[in-house]
Coordinates of C-alpha atoms and ligand atoms in Angstrom, one line a residue:
Chain A
M1 CA 26.9 21.1 -56.6
S2 CA 29.8 23.2 -57.7
V3 CA 32.5 21.9 -60.1
V4 CA 35.7 21.2 -58.2
D5 CA 39.2 20.5 -59.5
L6 CA 40.2 16.8 -59.5
P7 CA 41.9 16.0 -56.2
K8 CA 45.7 15.6 -56.1
P9 CA 47.1 12.1 -56.4
N10 CA 48.1 10.1 -53.3
T11 CA 51.8 10.9 -53.5
E12 CA 51.2 14.6 -52.7
F13 CA 49.4 14.1 -49.4
P14 CA 51.4 15.8 -46.7
K15 CA 53.4 13.9 -44.1
L16 CA 52.1 14.6 -40.6
T17 CA 53.9 12.6 -37.9
V18 CA 57.6 13.5 -38.2
P19 CA 57.1 17.1 -39.3
N20 CA 55.0 17.6 -36.2
G21 CA 57.8 16.3 -34.0
L22 CA 56.2 13.0 -33.0
G23 CA 57.7 9.6 -32.7
T24 CA 57.1 6.7 -35.1
G25 CA 57.3 3.7 -32.8
P26 CA 54.5 1.4 -31.5
I27 CA 52.3 2.6 -28.6
P28 CA 51.7 0.5 -25.5
I29 CA 48.2 -0.8 -24.8
A30 CA 48.5 -0.5 -21.0
P31 CA 47.1 3.1 -21.0
Y32 CA 43.9 1.8 -22.6
I33 CA 43.3 -1.1 -20.2
S34 CA 45.2 -0.4 -16.9
Q35 CA 43.4 0.6 -13.7
A36 CA 46.6 2.1 -12.3
W37 CA 47.0 4.2 -15.5
Y38 CA 43.4 5.3 -15.3
E39 CA 44.0 6.6 -11.8
Q40 CA 47.0 8.6 -13.0
E41 CA 44.9 10.1 -15.7
R42 CA 42.2 11.0 -13.2
D43 CA 44.7 12.9 -11.0
R44 CA 47.2 14.3 -13.5
V45 CA 45.1 14.9 -16.7
F46 CA 41.4 15.4 -15.7
G47 CA 42.3 16.7 -12.3
R48 CA 44.7 19.4 -13.8
A49 CA 43.6 20.3 -17.4
W50 CA 41.1 22.9 -18.3
L51 CA 38.0 20.9 -19.3
C52 CA 35.6 22.2 -22.0
M53 CA 32.0 22.2 -20.8
G54 CA 30.4 23.4 -24.0
R55 CA 29.1 26.7 -25.4
V56 CA 27.9 29.8 -23.6
E57 CA 24.7 29.4 -25.7
Q58 CA 23.9 26.3 -23.6
L59 CA 23.2 29.0 -20.9
P60 CA 20.9 30.9 -23.3
E61 CA 19.8 33.8 -21.0
A62 CA 20.4 35.5 -17.6
D63 CA 19.9 33.0 -14.8
S64 CA 20.3 29.9 -16.9
F65 CA 22.2 27.0 -15.4
M66 CA 23.4 23.6 -16.3
V67 CA 24.9 20.7 -14.3
K68 CA 27.8 18.8 -15.8
E69 CA 29.2 15.6 -14.2
I70 CA 32.9 14.8 -14.4
E71 CA 32.5 11.2 -13.3
I72 CA 36.2 10.3 -13.4
C73 CA 36.9 12.9 -10.7
G74 CA 33.6 12.4 -8.9
V75 CA 32.7 16.1 -9.5
I76 CA 29.3 17.5 -10.2
A77 CA 29.6 21.0 -11.5
L78 CA 26.9 23.5 -11.4
I79 CA 27.5 26.2 -14.1
T80 CA 25.5 29.4 -13.8
R81 CA 25.0 32.6 -15.7
D82 CA 23.9 35.5 -13.4
A83 CA 21.8 38.6 -14.2
K84 CA 25.0 40.4 -15.3
D85 CA 25.8 37.5 -17.7
Q86 CA 28.8 36.4 -15.6
I87 CA 29.4 32.7 -15.9
R88 CA 30.6 30.8 -12.8
A89 CA 31.0 27.2 -11.8
F90 CA 30.5 25.6 -8.4
H91 CA 30.5 22.2 -6.8
N92 CA 26.8 21.3 -6.7
V93 CA 27.0 20.4 -3.0
C94 CA 25.2 22.0 -0.1
S95 CA 27.2 23.6 2.7
H96 CA 24.9 22.2 5.4
R97 CA 25.3 18.4 5.2
A98 CA 26.7 18.1 1.7
N99 CA 23.6 17.0 -0.2
L100 CA 23.2 17.6 -3.9
V101 CA 21.6 21.0 -4.4
V102 CA 20.4 21.1 -8.0
H103 CA 18.8 17.9 -9.3
E104 CA 17.9 19.1 -12.8
T105 CA 20.5 18.9 -15.6
S106 CA 19.7 22.4 -16.9
G107 CA 17.1 25.1 -16.5
K108 CA 16.5 28.7 -15.3
G109 CA 16.7 30.1 -11.8
S110 CA 18.5 32.8 -9.9
R111 CA 18.4 30.9 -6.7
F112 CA 18.7 27.2 -5.7
V113 CA 17.2 25.6 -2.6
C114 CA 18.6 22.4 -1.3
K115 CA 15.7 19.9 -0.9
Y116 CA 17.0 18.4 2.4
H117 CA 16.7 21.3 4.8
N118 CA 15.9 24.3 2.5
W119 CA 19.3 26.1 2.6
A120 CA 19.2 28.6 -0.2
Y121 CA 21.9 29.9 -2.6
R122 CA 22.0 32.6 -5.2
N123 CA 23.4 31.7 -8.6
T124 CA 26.5 33.8 -7.6
G125 CA 27.2 31.1 -5.0
D126 CA 26.2 33.1 -2.0
C127 CA 24.3 31.4 0.7
I128 CA 21.1 33.5 1.3
G129 CA 18.9 31.4 3.5
V130 CA 19.3 29.0 6.5
P131 CA 16.1 27.9 8.1
D132 CA 16.2 28.2 12.0
R133 CA 19.6 29.7 11.8
A134 CA 19.5 30.7 15.5
N135 CA 19.8 27.0 16.4
F136 CA 23.3 26.7 14.7
F137 CA 26.5 27.5 16.4
D138 CA 28.2 30.8 15.4
L139 CA 27.2 30.2 11.8
D140 CA 28.9 32.6 9.4
M141 CA 26.7 32.6 6.3
K142 CA 29.4 34.4 4.4
K143 CA 31.4 31.2 4.6
C144 CA 28.5 29.0 3.7
G145 CA 28.4 29.7 -0.1
L146 CA 28.7 27.1 -2.7
T147 CA 32.3 26.0 -3.3
P148 CA 33.6 27.6 -6.5
I149 CA 35.3 25.8 -9.3
A150 CA 37.7 27.8 -11.5
C151 CA 35.7 28.7 -14.6
E152 CA 36.8 30.8 -17.7
T153 CA 35.5 31.3 -21.2
W154 CA 37.3 31.6 -24.5
E155 CA 35.5 32.5 -27.7
G156 CA 32.2 31.4 -26.3
W157 CA 33.5 28.1 -25.0
I158 CA 33.2 27.4 -21.2
F159 CA 36.0 25.7 -19.4
I160 CA 36.5 24.6 -15.8
N161 CA 39.6 23.5 -13.9
L162 CA 39.4 21.2 -10.9
Q163 CA 42.6 22.4 -9.3
K164 CA 41.8 24.6 -6.3
Q165 CA 44.3 27.1 -7.7
P166 CA 44.8 26.3 -11.4
E167 CA 48.5 26.3 -12.2
V168 CA 48.0 27.9 -15.6
T169 CA 45.4 30.3 -17.0
L170 CA 43.1 29.1 -19.7
T171 CA 45.0 31.2 -22.2
E172 CA 48.2 29.5 -21.4
F173 CA 46.5 26.1 -21.5
L174 CA 45.1 26.8 -25.0
G175 CA 48.4 28.1 -26.2
N176 CA 48.7 28.5 -30.0
F177 CA 45.4 26.6 -30.6
G178 CA 43.7 29.5 -28.9
E179 CA 45.6 32.0 -31.1
A180 CA 44.9 30.1 -34.3
F181 CA 41.2 29.6 -33.7
R182 CA 40.4 33.1 -32.4
D183 CA 37.2 34.3 -34.0
A184 CA 36.3 30.9 -35.4
P185 CA 32.5 31.0 -36.2
A186 CA 30.1 28.9 -34.3
P187 CA 27.1 28.8 -36.7
A188 CA 23.7 27.7 -35.2
A189 CA 25.3 27.5 -31.8
T190 CA 22.0 28.3 -30.1
Q191 CA 20.5 24.9 -30.8
A192 CA 21.6 21.4 -31.5
F193 CA 20.3 18.0 -32.0
T194 CA 22.0 15.7 -29.6
V195 CA 23.1 12.1 -29.5
D196 CA 23.8 10.7 -26.1
V197 CA 25.6 7.5 -25.2
T198 CA 25.1 7.1 -21.5
S199 CA 27.6 4.2 -21.2
M200 CA 29.5 2.1 -23.6
R201 CA 32.1 -0.5 -22.8
A202 CA 35.4 1.0 -24.1
N203 CA 38.1 3.2 -22.7
W204 CA 37.6 6.9 -23.3
K205 CA 40.8 7.1 -25.5
V206 CA 39.7 4.1 -27.5
T207 CA 36.5 5.9 -28.1
I208 CA 37.7 9.4 -28.9
D209 CA 40.5 8.0 -31.1
A210 CA 37.9 6.6 -33.5
F211 CA 36.6 10.0 -34.3
C212 CA 40.1 11.4 -35.0
E213 CA 41.3 9.3 -37.9
S214 CA 39.7 8.8 -41.3
Y215 CA 41.7 5.6 -42.2
H216 CA 38.8 3.4 -40.9
V217 CA 36.0 5.3 -42.6
P218 CA 35.9 3.4 -46.0
V219 CA 36.1 0.1 -44.1
L220 CA 33.8 0.5 -41.1
H221 CA 31.2 2.9 -42.7
P222 CA 31.1 1.7 -46.3
S223 CA 27.4 2.4 -46.9
T224 CA 26.8 5.3 -44.5
L225 CA 30.0 7.3 -45.3
G226 CA 32.3 5.3 -47.6
D227 CA 32.0 7.2 -50.9
T228 CA 31.8 10.6 -49.2
F229 CA 35.3 10.4 -47.5
A230 CA 37.3 8.5 -50.1
N231 CA 37.5 8.1 -53.8
D232 CA 39.9 6.8 -56.4
S233 CA 42.2 9.8 -55.9
N234 CA 42.4 9.0 -52.1
R235 CA 41.3 5.4 -51.5
Y236 CA 42.5 5.3 -47.9
A237 CA 41.1 8.7 -46.9
R238 CA 44.4 10.3 -46.1
P239 CA 44.3 13.6 -44.3
L240 CA 45.0 16.8 -46.1
S241 CA 46.8 18.7 -43.4
G242 CA 47.5 18.4 -39.7
N243 CA 49.0 20.5 -36.9
V244 CA 50.1 19.9 -33.4
R245 CA 49.0 23.0 -31.4
G246 CA 50.5 22.8 -27.9
A247 CA 48.6 20.2 -25.9
H248 CA 45.9 20.3 -28.7
R249 CA 45.9 19.2 -32.3
T250 CA 44.0 19.7 -35.6
M251 CA 43.6 17.8 -38.8
T252 CA 41.9 18.4 -42.2
T253 CA 40.1 15.4 -43.6
F254 CA 39.3 14.6 -47.2
G255 CA 35.8 14.8 -48.8
N256 CA 34.9 13.3 -52.1
P257 CA 33.7 16.2 -54.2
N258 CA 32.1 13.9 -56.7
Y259 CA 29.8 12.2 -54.2
L260 CA 26.2 12.3 -55.3
P261 CA 23.5 10.1 -53.9
P262 CA 23.0 7.1 -56.3
E263 CA 19.9 7.0 -58.5
S264 CA 18.4 4.3 -56.3
S265 CA 18.7 6.4 -53.2
L266 CA 15.3 8.1 -53.6
I267 CA 15.0 9.6 -50.1
E268 CA 18.6 10.7 -49.9
R269 CA 18.0 12.5 -53.2
L270 CA 14.7 14.0 -52.1
A271 CA 16.3 15.2 -48.8
Y272 CA 19.1 17.1 -50.5
S273 CA 17.2 18.3 -53.7
N274 CA 16.1 21.7 -52.5
I275 CA 18.8 22.7 -50.1
D276 CA 21.6 25.1 -51.0
T277 CA 24.3 23.4 -49.0
G278 CA 26.1 22.0 -51.9
N279 CA 27.0 19.2 -49.5
T280 CA 25.1 16.0 -49.0
L281 CA 26.5 15.4 -45.5
G282 CA 25.7 18.7 -44.0
A283 CA 22.7 20.6 -42.9
N284 CA 23.8 24.2 -42.6
D285 CA 23.2 27.0 -45.1
A286 CA 25.6 28.4 -47.6
A287 CA 26.5 31.7 -45.8
D288 CA 27.4 29.8 -42.6
M289 CA 29.5 27.4 -44.5
Q290 CA 31.4 30.3 -46.3
A291 CA 32.2 31.9 -42.9
L292 CA 33.8 28.7 -41.8
Q293 CA 35.8 28.3 -45.0
N294 CA 37.1 31.9 -44.7
H295 CA 38.7 31.2 -41.3
P296 CA 42.5 30.9 -41.7
A297 CA 42.9 27.9 -39.3
I298 CA 40.0 25.9 -40.8
N299 CA 41.3 23.9 -43.7
P300 CA 44.5 26.0 -43.3
N301 CA 46.0 25.1 -46.7
K302 CA 42.7 25.9 -48.4
V303 CA 42.7 22.7 -50.4
P304 CA 39.5 22.2 -52.4
N305 CA 38.2 18.8 -51.3
W306 CA 38.1 19.0 -47.6
A307 CA 35.4 17.4 -45.4
T308 CA 36.2 18.5 -41.9
E309 CA 38.7 20.3 -39.7
I310 CA 38.9 18.2 -36.5
C311 CA 40.0 20.2 -33.5
W312 CA 40.9 18.1 -30.6
L313 CA 41.0 20.1 -27.4
F314 CA 43.1 18.2 -24.9
P315 CA 42.1 15.9 -23.3
N316 CA 38.6 14.9 -24.3
F317 CA 36.7 17.5 -26.4
L318 CA 36.3 17.6 -30.2
I319 CA 35.1 20.4 -32.4
F320 CA 34.3 19.5 -36.0
Y321 CA 34.1 22.3 -38.5
S322 CA 32.9 21.2 -41.9
P323 CA 31.5 22.6 -45.1
G324 CA 28.3 21.2 -43.8
G325 CA 28.4 22.8 -40.4
F326 CA 29.7 22.5 -37.0
F327 CA 29.4 19.9 -34.2
T328 CA 31.1 18.8 -31.0
L329 CA 31.8 15.5 -29.3
E330 CA 32.8 15.1 -25.6
F331 CA 34.0 11.9 -24.0
W332 CA 33.8 11.3 -20.3
P333 CA 35.5 8.3 -18.7
L334 CA 33.2 6.4 -16.3
S335 CA 35.8 3.7 -15.5
V336 CA 38.9 2.3 -17.2
N337 CA 36.7 0.6 -19.7
T338 CA 33.4 2.5 -19.8
T339 CA 32.8 5.9 -21.4
R340 CA 29.9 8.3 -21.6
W341 CA 29.8 10.6 -24.6
V342 CA 27.6 13.3 -26.1
A343 CA 27.4 14.7 -29.7
R344 CA 25.9 18.1 -30.2
M345 CA 25.1 18.7 -33.9
H346 CA 24.5 22.4 -34.6
T347 CA 22.1 22.9 -37.4
P348 CA 20.0 25.9 -38.2
V349 CA 16.4 26.1 -37.1
A350 CA 14.7 24.7 -40.2
A351 CA 13.0 27.4 -42.2
D352 CA 10.6 25.1 -44.0
V353 CA 9.5 21.5 -44.1
R354 CA 11.9 20.4 -46.8
Q355 CA 14.9 21.6 -44.7
R356 CA 13.4 19.9 -41.7
F357 CA 13.2 16.7 -43.8
Q358 CA 16.8 17.0 -44.9
Q359 CA 17.9 17.5 -41.2
E360 CA 16.0 14.3 -40.2
H361 CA 18.1 12.5 -42.9
Y362 CA 21.3 14.1 -41.7
S363 CA 20.5 13.3 -38.0
C364 CA 19.7 9.7 -38.7
R365 CA 22.7 9.2 -40.9
M366 CA 25.0 10.6 -38.1
A367 CA 23.4 8.4 -35.5
E368 CA 23.8 5.4 -37.8
I369 CA 27.5 6.2 -38.3
F370 CA 28.0 6.7 -34.5
L371 CA 26.4 3.4 -33.8
E372 CA 28.7 1.6 -36.2
D373 CA 31.6 3.1 -34.2
V374 CA 30.1 2.0 -30.8
G375 CA 29.9 -1.6 -31.8
N376 CA 33.3 -1.6 -33.3
L377 CA 34.9 0.1 -30.2
E378 CA 33.4 -2.4 -27.7
R379 CA 34.9 -5.2 -29.8
Q380 CA 38.3 -3.4 -29.8
Q381 CA 38.3 -2.9 -26.0
K382 CA 37.6 -6.5 -25.4
A383 CA 40.3 -7.6 -27.8
M384 CA 42.8 -5.1 -26.2
E385 CA 42.0 -6.5 -22.7
S386 CA 42.5 -10.1 -24.0
G387 CA 46.3 -9.7 -23.7
G388 CA 46.9 -10.9 -27.3
K389 CA 48.9 -7.7 -28.0
S390 CA 50.9 -5.4 -25.8
E391 CA 51.3 -2.6 -28.4
I392 CA 49.4 -1.0 -31.2
I393 CA 50.9 0.4 -34.5
L394 CA 49.9 3.8 -35.8
Q395 CA 50.3 5.1 -39.4
D396 CA 51.0 8.7 -40.5
G397 CA 47.3 9.5 -40.9
E398 CA 46.7 8.5 -37.3
F399 CA 49.0 11.2 -36.0
L400 CA 46.3 12.8 -33.9
L401 CA 46.1 9.6 -31.8
R402 CA 49.8 9.6 -31.4
H403 CA 49.9 13.2 -30.2
S404 CA 47.1 12.5 -27.8
I405 CA 48.7 9.6 -26.1
E406 CA 52.1 11.3 -26.1
T407 CA 50.6 14.3 -24.5
I408 CA 48.7 12.2 -21.9
Q409 CA 52.0 10.4 -21.1
K410 CA 53.7 13.7 -20.7
W411 CA 51.0 15.1 -18.3
V412 CA 51.1 11.9 -16.3
A413 CA 54.9 12.1 -16.0
S414 CA 55.0 15.8 -15.2
A415 CA 55.0 17.1 -11.6
T416 CA 53.6 20.4 -12.7
V417 CA 51.2 21.6 -15.4
R418 CA 53.7 24.1 -16.6
E419 CA 56.2 21.3 -17.1
A420 CA 53.6 19.3 -19.0
L421 CA 52.9 22.2 -21.3
A422 CA 56.6 23.0 -22.0
E423 CA 57.6 22.4 -25.6
Chain B
M1 CA 11.2 24.9 -24.6
R2 CA 8.6 22.2 -24.1
M3 CA 8.6 19.4 -26.6
Q4 CA 5.2 18.8 -28.1
T5 CA 5.2 15.0 -28.3
S6 CA 1.7 13.9 -27.6
L7 CA -1.1 13.9 -30.2
P8 CA -4.5 12.2 -29.9
A9 CA -4.2 8.5 -30.8
S10 CA -4.7 8.1 -34.5
L11 CA -8.3 8.0 -35.6
P12 CA -9.8 7.2 -39.0
N13 CA -8.9 10.0 -41.4
S14 CA -6.1 11.0 -39.0
L15 CA -4.0 12.2 -42.0
P16 CA -5.0 15.1 -44.2
A17 CA -7.5 14.4 -47.0
G18 CA -5.8 12.8 -49.9
F19 CA -3.3 10.7 -47.9
E20 CA -5.8 8.0 -46.7
A21 CA -3.7 5.3 -48.4
L22 CA -0.9 5.9 -45.9
E23 CA -3.3 5.5 -42.9
P24 CA -2.3 1.9 -42.1
F25 CA 1.3 3.1 -41.5
V26 CA 0.5 5.9 -39.0
D27 CA 0.4 3.9 -35.8
Y28 CA 3.8 2.5 -36.2
W29 CA 5.7 4.9 -38.4
A30 CA 4.5 8.4 -37.2
G31 CA 6.6 8.2 -34.1
A32 CA 6.6 11.4 -32.0
T33 CA 10.4 11.8 -31.7
N34 CA 13.5 11.3 -33.8
D35 CA 14.6 8.7 -31.2
I36 CA 11.3 6.8 -31.4
R37 CA 11.3 6.8 -35.2
W38 CA 14.9 5.5 -35.2
D39 CA 14.0 2.8 -32.7
R40 CA 10.9 1.7 -34.6
R41 CA 12.9 1.3 -37.8
A42 CA 15.6 -0.6 -36.0
R43 CA 13.1 -3.1 -34.6
A44 CA 11.1 -3.6 -37.8
S45 CA 11.7 -6.4 -40.3
M46 CA 13.0 -5.6 -43.7
A47 CA 9.6 -6.6 -45.2
E48 CA 7.9 -4.1 -42.9
I49 CA 10.4 -1.4 -43.7
R50 CA 10.0 -2.0 -47.4
S51 CA 6.3 -2.0 -47.3
F52 CA 6.3 1.4 -45.6
Y53 CA 9.0 2.8 -47.9
E54 CA 7.4 1.6 -51.1
A55 CA 4.0 3.0 -50.1
A56 CA 5.3 6.4 -48.8
V57 CA 8.1 7.3 -51.2
P58 CA 5.8 8.0 -54.2
R59 CA 3.8 10.3 -51.9
A60 CA 6.7 12.0 -50.2
D61 CA 7.2 15.0 -52.5
E62 CA 3.5 15.6 -52.6
G63 CA 3.3 15.3 -48.8
L64 CA 6.1 17.8 -48.3
A65 CA 4.4 20.2 -50.7
Y66 CA 1.1 19.9 -48.8
L67 CA 2.9 20.6 -45.5
E68 CA 4.6 23.7 -46.9
Q69 CA 1.4 25.7 -46.3
F70 CA 1.9 25.6 -42.5
P71 CA 4.4 27.2 -40.2
L72 CA 6.7 24.3 -39.1
A73 CA 6.2 24.9 -35.4
A74 CA 2.4 25.3 -35.6
M75 CA 0.8 22.6 -37.7
P76 CA -2.7 21.2 -37.3
D77 CA -2.7 17.7 -35.7
D78 CA -3.4 15.9 -39.0
A79 CA -0.5 17.7 -40.7
T80 CA 1.9 17.0 -37.8
R81 CA 1.0 13.3 -38.1
L82 CA 1.8 13.4 -41.8
L83 CA 5.1 15.2 -41.1
R84 CA 6.1 12.6 -38.5
L85 CA 5.2 9.8 -40.9
L86 CA 7.3 11.4 -43.7
L87 CA 10.1 12.0 -41.2
S88 CA 10.3 8.2 -40.8
L89 CA 11.2 7.9 -44.5
P90 CA 14.9 9.0 -43.9
H91 CA 15.0 6.3 -41.1
A92 CA 13.6 3.7 -43.4
A93 CA 16.0 4.8 -46.1
M94 CA 19.0 3.9 -43.9
A95 CA 17.8 0.3 -44.1
V96 CA 16.7 0.3 -47.8
E97 CA 19.2 2.7 -49.4
F98 CA 22.3 2.1 -47.3
H99 CA 22.3 -1.2 -45.5
G100 CA 20.0 -3.5 -47.4
Q101 CA 19.0 -4.8 -44.0
P102 CA 17.2 -3.2 -41.0
R103 CA 20.4 -2.2 -39.2
A104 CA 24.0 -1.7 -40.2
A105 CA 25.9 -5.0 -40.0
A106 CA 28.5 -3.6 -37.7
S107 CA 26.2 -2.0 -35.2
P108 CA 24.9 -3.4 -31.9
F109 CA 21.2 -3.7 -31.0
P110 CA 19.9 -3.1 -28.4
H111 CA 22.3 -0.3 -27.5
G112 CA 22.5 2.7 -25.2
M113 CA 22.5 5.4 -27.8
H114 CA 19.7 7.9 -28.0
I115 CA 18.8 11.0 -29.9
G116 CA 18.3 13.4 -26.9
R117 CA 16.9 16.2 -29.1
G118 CA 15.9 16.1 -32.7
P119 CA 16.3 18.9 -35.2
W120 CA 14.7 22.3 -34.6
P121 CA 12.3 24.2 -34.4
Q122 CA 10.5 21.2 -32.8
G123 CA 13.4 19.5 -31.0
W124 CA 11.7 16.2 -31.9
Ligands
FES501 S1 22.0 19.2 3.3 FE1 21.3 20.9 2.1 S2 20.0 21.9 3.5 FE2 20.7 20.2 4.7
FE2_502 FE1 33.8 6.0 -37.4

């Protein structure tokens, strides 16, 4: 592990809320527990924003496909890559009697056949087969293709928009986030180990919020994370920088450079003994990590003791860049108080058995941390719904949460997307 | 990519020669996937976790050294079994080295969280 300068004392941590143009008052609890608010979010946020579906590498070759469900809007999106590598999205719904066409969640195939009456579609959406077509009435097969969903990519990220005619392009939607993170590396994007939470009992914002502030880390994760995210120079895990970027937002969190597994942690020490990561929380190799650290928007102030750059793509998608690698989290509302979420941890294909052993340690540590969050958030949701409080209080280090709720409020209040995006 | 998850049920001498002393732990601790290894640890008592940890830790470095002779994605069955057994050590270590109990105090069990895919090249 390299020698690092002692971190700066607490007094020099940057202020984030006011300089980013945010308010400082309490936040109402209603948006986290109200059915009426949930329906507004469905129509005005998820129904109008560009939604990140993941990486192009999740469609690894020509004729790959994946199915993504956006439960809050009742949409089942079929995302395809054709022989010419064009990526498209469709409603996964048959033009005959509207059955589900593709049942798998991902796979390979240039054509899809509905299993009800065998109507067939190409992965370009065209309808290419209707059994006993002569028995229909003036059937125009050109009008029988799969219904498209607006789909664009940016820097290897796939987005869809559920508006029939999106009001703004993906570029406009990404705004200065898109400019700042152009050419950001995506190391080991071709594979990931995944953590799936099919349903937990907490509002989607309660859930995503917990991954976007480090204030709770020393308290909730004392043994799994505590000493890695705080030390005597930063006892409360204050962030190192933070920027509002249009509808999106980013924050640099602190890592304790002096963290070493204790003597008694024999397996933790064995796991990290032969790996050149210089980072006991990561699983990527040194060259990949250097590429991340060289990017101007990742740890933009280039402070020495950073742990992660959290990129929060409005409304529900997180990209974490860290000296130990790169991972994503996506949060999908199932109801006002239930959420499905998925973590994709991008680590290299292990070159040898010792790296594989270290990755097992990394993966079970991450799962353990996530599980601590799940239990905590289910308790929080219940308490929020109890009516004991009508507001929550946010501190400066929780500014990402404040910008998230302020942005959601703005989208709910705005008649048009352009109005919602206006400064 | 198809995940290779099934091996013949463990037999006498199911581990490579020299690792016979770990044989009693194979059935429970050589789980086929990351998710199974996690679940087995979460369901075990602290005494069971400690007995596996204390028996396997002194052999872990030697075990990894033995496995280094094989390509990761193409090991003989007995070596794969040893690998899976050793891969349960990080899970056991969560309990022994981090929590001091089988599961984190703040975490629910049972729960709906799963490792969908483990680390690569195996994906388990
Ligand atoms: S509903 Fe698909 S073929 Fe009839
Ligand atoms: Fe957490």
